[in-house]
Tab-separated table of C-alpha atoms in Angstrom:
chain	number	residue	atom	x	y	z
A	68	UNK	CA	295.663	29.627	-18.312
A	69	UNK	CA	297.424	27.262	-20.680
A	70	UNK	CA	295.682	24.968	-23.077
A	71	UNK	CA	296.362	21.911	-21.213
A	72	UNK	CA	294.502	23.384	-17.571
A	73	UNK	CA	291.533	22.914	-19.547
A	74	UNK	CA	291.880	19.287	-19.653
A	75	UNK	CA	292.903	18.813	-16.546
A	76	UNK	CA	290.247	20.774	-14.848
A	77	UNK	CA	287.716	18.601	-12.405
A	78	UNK	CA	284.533	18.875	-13.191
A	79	UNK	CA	281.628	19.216	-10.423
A	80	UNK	CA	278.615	17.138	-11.091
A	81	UNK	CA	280.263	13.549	-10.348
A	82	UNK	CA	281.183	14.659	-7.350
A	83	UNK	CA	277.135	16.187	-6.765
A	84	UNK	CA	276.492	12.658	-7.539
A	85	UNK	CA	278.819	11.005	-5.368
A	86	UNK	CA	277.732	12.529	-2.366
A	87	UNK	CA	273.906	12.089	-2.961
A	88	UNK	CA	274.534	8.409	-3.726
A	89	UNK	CA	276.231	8.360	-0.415
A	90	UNK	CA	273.804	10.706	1.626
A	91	UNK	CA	270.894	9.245	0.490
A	92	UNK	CA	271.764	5.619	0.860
A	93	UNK	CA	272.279	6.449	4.363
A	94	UNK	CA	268.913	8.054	5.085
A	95	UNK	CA	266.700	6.003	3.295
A	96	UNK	CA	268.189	3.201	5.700
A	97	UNK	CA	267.790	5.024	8.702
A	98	UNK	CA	264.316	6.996	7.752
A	99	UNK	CA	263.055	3.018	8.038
A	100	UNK	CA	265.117	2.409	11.648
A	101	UNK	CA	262.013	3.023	13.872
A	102	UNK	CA	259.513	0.536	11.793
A	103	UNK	CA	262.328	-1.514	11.474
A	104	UNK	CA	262.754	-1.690	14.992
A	105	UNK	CA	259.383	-1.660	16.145
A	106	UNK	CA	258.894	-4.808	13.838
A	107	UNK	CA	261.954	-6.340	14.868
A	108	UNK	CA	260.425	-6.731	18.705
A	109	UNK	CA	257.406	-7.635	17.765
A	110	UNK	CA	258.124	-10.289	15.788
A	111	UNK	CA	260.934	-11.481	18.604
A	112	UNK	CA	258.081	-11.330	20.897
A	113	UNK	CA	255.912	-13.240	18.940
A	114	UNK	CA	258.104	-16.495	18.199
A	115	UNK	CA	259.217	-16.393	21.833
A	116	UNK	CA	255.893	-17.673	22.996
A	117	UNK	CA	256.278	-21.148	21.055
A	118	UNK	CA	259.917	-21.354	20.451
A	119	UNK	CA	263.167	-20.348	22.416
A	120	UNK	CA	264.970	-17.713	20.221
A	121	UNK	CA	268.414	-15.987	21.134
A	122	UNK	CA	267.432	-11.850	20.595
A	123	UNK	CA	270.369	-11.658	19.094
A	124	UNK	CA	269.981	-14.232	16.693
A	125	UNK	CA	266.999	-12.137	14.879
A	126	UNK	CA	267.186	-9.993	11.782
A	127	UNK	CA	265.217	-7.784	10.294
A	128	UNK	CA	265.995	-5.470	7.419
A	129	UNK	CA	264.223	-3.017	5.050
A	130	UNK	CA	264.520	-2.707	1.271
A	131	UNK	CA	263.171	0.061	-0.690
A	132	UNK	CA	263.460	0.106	-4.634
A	133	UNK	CA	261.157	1.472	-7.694
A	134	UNK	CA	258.775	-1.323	-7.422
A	135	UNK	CA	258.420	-2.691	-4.197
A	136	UNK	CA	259.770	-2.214	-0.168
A	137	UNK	CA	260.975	-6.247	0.885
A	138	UNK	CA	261.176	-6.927	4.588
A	139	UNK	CA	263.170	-9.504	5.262
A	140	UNK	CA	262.995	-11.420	8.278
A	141	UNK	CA	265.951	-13.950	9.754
A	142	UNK	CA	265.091	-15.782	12.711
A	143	UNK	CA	267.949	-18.441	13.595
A	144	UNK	CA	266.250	-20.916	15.396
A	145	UNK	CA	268.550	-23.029	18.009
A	146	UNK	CA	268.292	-26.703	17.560
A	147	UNK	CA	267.312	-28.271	21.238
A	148	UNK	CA	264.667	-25.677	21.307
A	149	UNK	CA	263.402	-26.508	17.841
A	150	UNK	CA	262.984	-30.196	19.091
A	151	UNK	CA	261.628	-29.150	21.975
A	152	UNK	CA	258.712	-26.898	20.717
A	153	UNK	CA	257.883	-30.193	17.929
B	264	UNK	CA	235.893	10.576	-11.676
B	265	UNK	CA	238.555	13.120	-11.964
B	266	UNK	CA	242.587	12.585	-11.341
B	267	UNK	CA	244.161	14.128	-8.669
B	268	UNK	CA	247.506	14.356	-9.151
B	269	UNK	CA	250.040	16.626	-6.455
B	270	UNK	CA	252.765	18.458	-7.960
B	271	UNK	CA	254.993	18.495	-5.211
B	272	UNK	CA	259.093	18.339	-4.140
B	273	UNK	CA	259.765	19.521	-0.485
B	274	UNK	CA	262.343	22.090	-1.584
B	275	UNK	CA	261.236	25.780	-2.194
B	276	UNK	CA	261.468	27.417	-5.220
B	277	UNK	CA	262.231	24.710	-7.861
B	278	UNK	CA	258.875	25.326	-9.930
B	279	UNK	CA	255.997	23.497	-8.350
B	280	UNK	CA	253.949	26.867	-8.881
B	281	UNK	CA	254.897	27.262	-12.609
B	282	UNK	CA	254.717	23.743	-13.385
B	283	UNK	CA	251.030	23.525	-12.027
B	284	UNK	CA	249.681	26.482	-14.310
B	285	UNK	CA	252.041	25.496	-16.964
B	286	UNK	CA	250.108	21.369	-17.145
B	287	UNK	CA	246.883	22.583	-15.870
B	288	UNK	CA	246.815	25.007	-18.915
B	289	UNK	CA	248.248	22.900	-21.028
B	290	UNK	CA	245.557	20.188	-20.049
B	291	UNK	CA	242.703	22.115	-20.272
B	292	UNK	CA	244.352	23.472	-24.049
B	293	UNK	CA	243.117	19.638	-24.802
B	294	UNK	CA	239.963	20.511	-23.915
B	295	UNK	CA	239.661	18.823	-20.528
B	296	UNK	CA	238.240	20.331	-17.619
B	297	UNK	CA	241.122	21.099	-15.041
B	298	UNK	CA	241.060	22.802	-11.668
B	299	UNK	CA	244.514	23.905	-10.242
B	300	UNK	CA	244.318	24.108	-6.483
B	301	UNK	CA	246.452	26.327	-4.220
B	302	UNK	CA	247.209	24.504	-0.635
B	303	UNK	CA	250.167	26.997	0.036
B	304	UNK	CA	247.827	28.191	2.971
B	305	UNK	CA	249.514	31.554	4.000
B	306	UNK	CA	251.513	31.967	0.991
B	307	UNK	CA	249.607	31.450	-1.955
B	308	UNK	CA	250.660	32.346	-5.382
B	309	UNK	CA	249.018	30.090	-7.908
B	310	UNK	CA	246.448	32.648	-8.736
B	311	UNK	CA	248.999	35.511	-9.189
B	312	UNK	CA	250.714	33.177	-11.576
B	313	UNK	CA	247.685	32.526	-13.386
B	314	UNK	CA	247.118	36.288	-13.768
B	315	UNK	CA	243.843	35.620	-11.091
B	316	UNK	CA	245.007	37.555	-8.218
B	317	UNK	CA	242.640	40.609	-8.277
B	318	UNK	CA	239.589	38.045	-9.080
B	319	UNK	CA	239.977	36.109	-5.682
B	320	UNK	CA	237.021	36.783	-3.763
B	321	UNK	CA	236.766	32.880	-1.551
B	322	UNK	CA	238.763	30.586	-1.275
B	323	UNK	CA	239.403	27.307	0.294
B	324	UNK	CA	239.232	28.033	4.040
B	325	UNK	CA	235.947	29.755	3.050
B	326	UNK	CA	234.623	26.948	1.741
B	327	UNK	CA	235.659	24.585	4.340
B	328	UNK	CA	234.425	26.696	7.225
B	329	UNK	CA	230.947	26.889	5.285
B	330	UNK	CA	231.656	31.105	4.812
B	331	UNK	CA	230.807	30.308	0.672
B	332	UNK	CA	230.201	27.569	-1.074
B	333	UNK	CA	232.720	25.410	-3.347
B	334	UNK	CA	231.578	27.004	-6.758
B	335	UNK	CA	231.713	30.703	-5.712
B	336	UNK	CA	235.192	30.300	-4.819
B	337	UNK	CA	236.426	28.674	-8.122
B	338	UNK	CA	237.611	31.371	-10.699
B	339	UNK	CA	237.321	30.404	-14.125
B	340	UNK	CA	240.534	31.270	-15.998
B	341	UNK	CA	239.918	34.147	-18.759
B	342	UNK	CA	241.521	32.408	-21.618
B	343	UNK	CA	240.453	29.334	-21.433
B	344	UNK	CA	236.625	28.109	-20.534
B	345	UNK	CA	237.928	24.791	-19.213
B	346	UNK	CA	240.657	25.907	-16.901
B	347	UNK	CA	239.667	26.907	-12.975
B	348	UNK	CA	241.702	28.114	-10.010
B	349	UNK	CA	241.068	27.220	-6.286
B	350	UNK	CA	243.088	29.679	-4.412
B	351	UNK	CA	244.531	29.267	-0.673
B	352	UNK	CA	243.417	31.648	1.979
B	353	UNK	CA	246.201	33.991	3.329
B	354	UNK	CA	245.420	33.002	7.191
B	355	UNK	CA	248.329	33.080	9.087
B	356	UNK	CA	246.183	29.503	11.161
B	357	UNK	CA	247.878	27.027	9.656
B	358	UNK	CA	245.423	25.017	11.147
B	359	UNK	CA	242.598	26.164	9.086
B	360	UNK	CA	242.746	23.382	6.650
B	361	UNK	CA	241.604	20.323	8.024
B	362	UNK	CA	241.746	16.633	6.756
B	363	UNK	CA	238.234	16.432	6.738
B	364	UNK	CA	237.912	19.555	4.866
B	365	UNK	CA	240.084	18.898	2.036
B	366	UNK	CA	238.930	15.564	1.338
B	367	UNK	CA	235.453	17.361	1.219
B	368	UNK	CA	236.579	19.290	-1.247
B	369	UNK	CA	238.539	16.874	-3.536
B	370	UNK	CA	236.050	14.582	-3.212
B	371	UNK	CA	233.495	17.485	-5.156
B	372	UNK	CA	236.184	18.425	-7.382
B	373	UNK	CA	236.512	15.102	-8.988
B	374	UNK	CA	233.041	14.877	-9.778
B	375	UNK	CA	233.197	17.961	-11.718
B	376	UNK	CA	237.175	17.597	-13.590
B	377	UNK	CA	238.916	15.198	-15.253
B	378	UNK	CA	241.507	16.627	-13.322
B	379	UNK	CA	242.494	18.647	-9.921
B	380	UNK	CA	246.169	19.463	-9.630
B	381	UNK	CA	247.134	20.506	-6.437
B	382	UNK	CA	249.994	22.918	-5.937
B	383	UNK	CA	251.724	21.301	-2.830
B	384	UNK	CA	253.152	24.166	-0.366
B	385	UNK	CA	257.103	23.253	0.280
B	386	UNK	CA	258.125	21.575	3.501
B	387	UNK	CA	257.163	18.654	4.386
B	388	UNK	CA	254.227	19.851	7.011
B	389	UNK	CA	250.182	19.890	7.264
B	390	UNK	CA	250.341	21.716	3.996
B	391	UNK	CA	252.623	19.277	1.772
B	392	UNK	CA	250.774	16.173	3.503
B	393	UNK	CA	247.502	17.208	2.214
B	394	UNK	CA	247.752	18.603	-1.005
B	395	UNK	CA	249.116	14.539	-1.466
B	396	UNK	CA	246.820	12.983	0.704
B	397	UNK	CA	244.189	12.074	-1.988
B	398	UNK	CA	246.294	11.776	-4.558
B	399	UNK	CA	246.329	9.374	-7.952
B	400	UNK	CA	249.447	10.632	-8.765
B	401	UNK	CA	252.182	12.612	-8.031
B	402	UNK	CA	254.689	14.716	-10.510
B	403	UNK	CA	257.997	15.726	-8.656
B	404	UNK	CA	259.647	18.936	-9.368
B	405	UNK	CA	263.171	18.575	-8.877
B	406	UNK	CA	265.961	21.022	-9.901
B	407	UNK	CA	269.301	19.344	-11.114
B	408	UNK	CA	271.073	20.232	-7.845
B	409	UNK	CA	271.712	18.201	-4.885
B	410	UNK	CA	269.650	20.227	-2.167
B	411	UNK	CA	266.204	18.990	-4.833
B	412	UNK	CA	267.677	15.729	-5.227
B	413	UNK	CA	267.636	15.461	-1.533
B	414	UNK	CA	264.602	17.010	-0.509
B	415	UNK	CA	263.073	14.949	-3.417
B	416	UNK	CA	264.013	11.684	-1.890
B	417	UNK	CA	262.514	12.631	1.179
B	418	UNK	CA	258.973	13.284	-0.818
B	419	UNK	CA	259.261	10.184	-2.606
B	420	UNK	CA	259.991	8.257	1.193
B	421	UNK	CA	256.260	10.234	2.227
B	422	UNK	CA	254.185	9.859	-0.975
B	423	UNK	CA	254.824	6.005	-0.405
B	424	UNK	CA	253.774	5.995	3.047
B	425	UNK	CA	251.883	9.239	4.278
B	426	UNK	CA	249.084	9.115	1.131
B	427	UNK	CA	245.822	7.491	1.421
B	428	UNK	CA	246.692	5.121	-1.860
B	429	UNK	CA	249.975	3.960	0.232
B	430	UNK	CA	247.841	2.976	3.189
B	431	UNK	CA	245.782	1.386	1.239
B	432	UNK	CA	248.409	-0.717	0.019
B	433	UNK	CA	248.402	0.762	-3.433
B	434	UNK	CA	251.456	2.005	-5.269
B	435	UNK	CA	251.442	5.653	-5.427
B	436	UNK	CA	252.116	6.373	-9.356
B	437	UNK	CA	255.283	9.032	-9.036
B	438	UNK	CA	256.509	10.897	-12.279
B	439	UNK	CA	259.851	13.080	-12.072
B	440	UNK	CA	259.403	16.222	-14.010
B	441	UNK	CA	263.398	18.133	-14.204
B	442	UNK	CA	263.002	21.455	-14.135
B	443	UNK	CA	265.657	24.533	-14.515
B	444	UNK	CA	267.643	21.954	-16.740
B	445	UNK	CA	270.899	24.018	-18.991
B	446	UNK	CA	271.903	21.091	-21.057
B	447	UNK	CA	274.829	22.870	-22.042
B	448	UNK	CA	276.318	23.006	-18.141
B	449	UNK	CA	275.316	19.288	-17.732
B	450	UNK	CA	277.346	18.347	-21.012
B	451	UNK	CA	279.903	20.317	-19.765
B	452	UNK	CA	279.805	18.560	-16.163
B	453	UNK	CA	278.890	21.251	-14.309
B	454	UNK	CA	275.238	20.301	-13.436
B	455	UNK	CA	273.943	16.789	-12.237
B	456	UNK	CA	272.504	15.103	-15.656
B	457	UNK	CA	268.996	13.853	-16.322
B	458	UNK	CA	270.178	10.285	-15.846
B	459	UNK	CA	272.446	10.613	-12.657
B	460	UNK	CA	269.104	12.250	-11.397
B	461	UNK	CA	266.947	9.322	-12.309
B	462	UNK	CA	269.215	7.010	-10.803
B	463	UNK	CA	269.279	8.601	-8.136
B	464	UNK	CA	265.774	9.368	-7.458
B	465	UNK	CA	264.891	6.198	-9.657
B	466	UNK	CA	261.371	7.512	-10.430
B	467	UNK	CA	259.688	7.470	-14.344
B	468	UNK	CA	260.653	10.780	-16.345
B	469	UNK	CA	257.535	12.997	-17.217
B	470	UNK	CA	259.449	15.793	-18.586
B	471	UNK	CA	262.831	17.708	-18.847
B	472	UNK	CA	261.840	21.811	-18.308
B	473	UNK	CA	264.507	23.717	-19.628
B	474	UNK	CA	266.041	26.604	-17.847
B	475	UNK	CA	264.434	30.013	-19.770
B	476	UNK	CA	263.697	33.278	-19.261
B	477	UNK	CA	260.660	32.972	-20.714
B	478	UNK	CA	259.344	31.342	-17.450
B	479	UNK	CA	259.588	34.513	-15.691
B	480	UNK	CA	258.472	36.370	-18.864
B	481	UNK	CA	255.022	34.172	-18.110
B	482	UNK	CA	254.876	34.924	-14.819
B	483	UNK	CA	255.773	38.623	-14.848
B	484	UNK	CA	252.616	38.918	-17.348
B	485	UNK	CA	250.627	36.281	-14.919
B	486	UNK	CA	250.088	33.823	-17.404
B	487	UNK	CA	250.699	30.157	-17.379
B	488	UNK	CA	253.850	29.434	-19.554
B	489	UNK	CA	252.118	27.253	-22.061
B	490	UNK	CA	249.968	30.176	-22.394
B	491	UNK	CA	252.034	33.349	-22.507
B	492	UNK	CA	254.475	31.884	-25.171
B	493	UNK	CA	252.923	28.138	-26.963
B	494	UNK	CA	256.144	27.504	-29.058
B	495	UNK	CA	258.863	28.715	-26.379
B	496	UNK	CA	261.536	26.019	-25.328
B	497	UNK	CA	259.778	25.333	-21.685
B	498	UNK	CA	256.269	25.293	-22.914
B	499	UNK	CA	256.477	22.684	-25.345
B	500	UNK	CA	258.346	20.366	-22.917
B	501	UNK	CA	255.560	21.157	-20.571
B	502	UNK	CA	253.015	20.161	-23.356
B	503	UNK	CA	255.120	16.832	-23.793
B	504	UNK	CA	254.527	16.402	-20.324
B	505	UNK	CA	251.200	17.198	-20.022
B	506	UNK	CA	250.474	14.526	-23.063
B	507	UNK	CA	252.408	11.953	-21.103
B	508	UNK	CA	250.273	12.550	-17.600
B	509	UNK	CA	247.134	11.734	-19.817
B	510	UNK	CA	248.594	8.932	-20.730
B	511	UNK	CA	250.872	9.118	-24.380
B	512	UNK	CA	254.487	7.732	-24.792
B	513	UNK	CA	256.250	9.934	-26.354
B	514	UNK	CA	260.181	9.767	-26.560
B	515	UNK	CA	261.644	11.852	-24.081
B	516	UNK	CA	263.660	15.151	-25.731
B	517	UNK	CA	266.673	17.067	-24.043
B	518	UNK	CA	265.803	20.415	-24.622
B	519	UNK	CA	268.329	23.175	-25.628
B	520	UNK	CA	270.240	20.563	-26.657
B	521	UNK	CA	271.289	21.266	-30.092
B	522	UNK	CA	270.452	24.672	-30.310
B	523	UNK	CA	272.278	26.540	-33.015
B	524	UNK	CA	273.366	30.110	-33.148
B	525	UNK	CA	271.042	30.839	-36.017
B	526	UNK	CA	268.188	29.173	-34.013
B	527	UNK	CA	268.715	31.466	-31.267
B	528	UNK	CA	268.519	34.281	-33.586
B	529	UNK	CA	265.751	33.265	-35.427
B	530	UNK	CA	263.479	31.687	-33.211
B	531	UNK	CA	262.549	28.829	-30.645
B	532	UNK	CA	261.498	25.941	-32.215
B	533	UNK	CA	264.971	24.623	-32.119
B	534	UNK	CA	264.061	23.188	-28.572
């Protein structure tokens, strides 16, 4: 082995850390999915009694960080509909 | 009121066992009262790493199924009058411990300790879910390898939502303790390093546990590390994070960082 392999050689643990970054980004999303759902219908279901909302037009998404978990909720609203329910 | 504080990590084999009688000793070396309680129900080892096995007469099943009651089944560690050991039964009915009866239990135990550490079983089943349950705090044993990282996360993901302090609406105090840790591979890039593991996990720091033979050196002799050897490399990093449970700040040290040859010949304390 020359002197120079040494340099050259790739070392392991970025690539550990890579692929947990990646890994666990994914399943902390989808360990969430079913509340996330759940929540998602609800909440559709909710607002659909007073105001005319598009299903599609509904977001919700889950945050999870050292502190605190943030729901956040997007509900587009469609104009005529908005007059209508004032 | 006593702490209650689960030492836990989903993965097998990373040092929840050893870390348990390592703080719990170290604890009760401060002169508080500690109980270190078994919940690997079919498996147990806490009490053979304590150096209790042949003393286990009851043990928590018994007491929960009204067979003895909660004080005959504590053993009182030989070496030191403040340290106690609630062993797990060896039933192969997982069932036998029920919700009701270990919240019994910690529910007496905290009127008698300052604290009761819980030795979580691994997995994430009945066992793991209630030696957390009634948890104040939790210290996570993770190895610096990416099947603990990952099996960490997925603790971390259940202490915040299957523990009676998350349903509460509480936030479930979690403290990282590394454990297994060769500074010299992790320099060298061959092992994950204590940061890319707390950004990963992004949980507080409680400790860095170096990788020694003196851990199985404690265990082979059935004493708690902290015990068997006070001034080797992993017990004072256990100390350190036994002081910082109770509540000190104390910089955090890489241990076996700058050991030198003549440190290794001549002694430990280079840790």
């Amino acid at each position: 082995m020359s002197i120079f392999s040494h340099f050259r050689k790739k070392t392991s643990a970025p690539q550990a850390r890579e692929r947990l970054q990646l890994l666990l980004a994914h399943e902390r999303a989808s360990a969430g999915s079913d509340l996330v759902a759940i929540l998602r219908e609800e909440i559709l279901a909710v607002i659909a009694k007073h105001v005319e909302v598009d299903a599609d037009r509904v977001q919700v998404r889950m945050d999870r960080d050292e502190h605190v978990s943030l729901l956040e909720i997007e509900v587009e609203i469609p104009l005529p509909s908005a007059m209508r329910a004032a | 009121m006593g702490k209650v504080i689960v030492v836990t990590s989903g993965k097998g084999g990373v040092g929840k066992t050893t870390s348990t009688a390592a703080l719990g000793a170290a604890l009760a070396q401060r002169n508080e009262k500690v109980v270190v309680v078994d919940f690997d129900v079919g498996l147990r080892n806490l009490d053979l790493v304590m150096g209790a096995e042949r003393r286990v007469v009851y043990d928590m099943v018994n007491v929960i199924q009204g067979d003895a009651k909660l004080p005959q089944a504590l053993i009182r560690d030989k070496r030191l009058e403040t340290l106690f050991l609630l062993p797990a039964s060896q039933t192969r009915d997982k069932d036998a411990l029920t919700p009701e009866g270990v919240e019994w239990i910690v529910g007496e135990l905290k009127k008698y300790f300052d604290w009761i550490i819980c030795d979580s079983p691994a997995g994430i089943e009945r066992g793991a879910t209630l030696a957390m349950r009634h948890a104040d705090m939790a210290v996570v044993v993770t190895n610096p390898e990416v099947s603990s990282v990952r099996d960490s996360d997925r603790i971390i993901g259940l202490l915040d939502a299957k523990t009676l302090k998350a349903e509460r609406g509480e936030r479930m105090e979690k403290h990282l303790l590394l454990t297994r840790y060769d500074a010299n591979r992790a320099e060298r890039g061959d092992m994950l390093k204590v940061d890319d593991v707390l950004d990963i996990l992004s949980i507080p720091l409680i400790g860095i546990i170096p990788e020694s033979t003196d851990v199985l050196k404690a265990s082979n002799v059935g004493a708690p590390v902290t015990l068997a050897d006070a001034r080797s490399a992993p017990a004072l990093a256990y100390f350190d994070a036994a002081r910082r449970l109770a509540g000190e700040t104390l910089p955090i040290t890489i241990p076996g960082d700058k050991r030198s040859l003549l440190g290794k010949i001549f002694g430990r304390k280079a840790a």
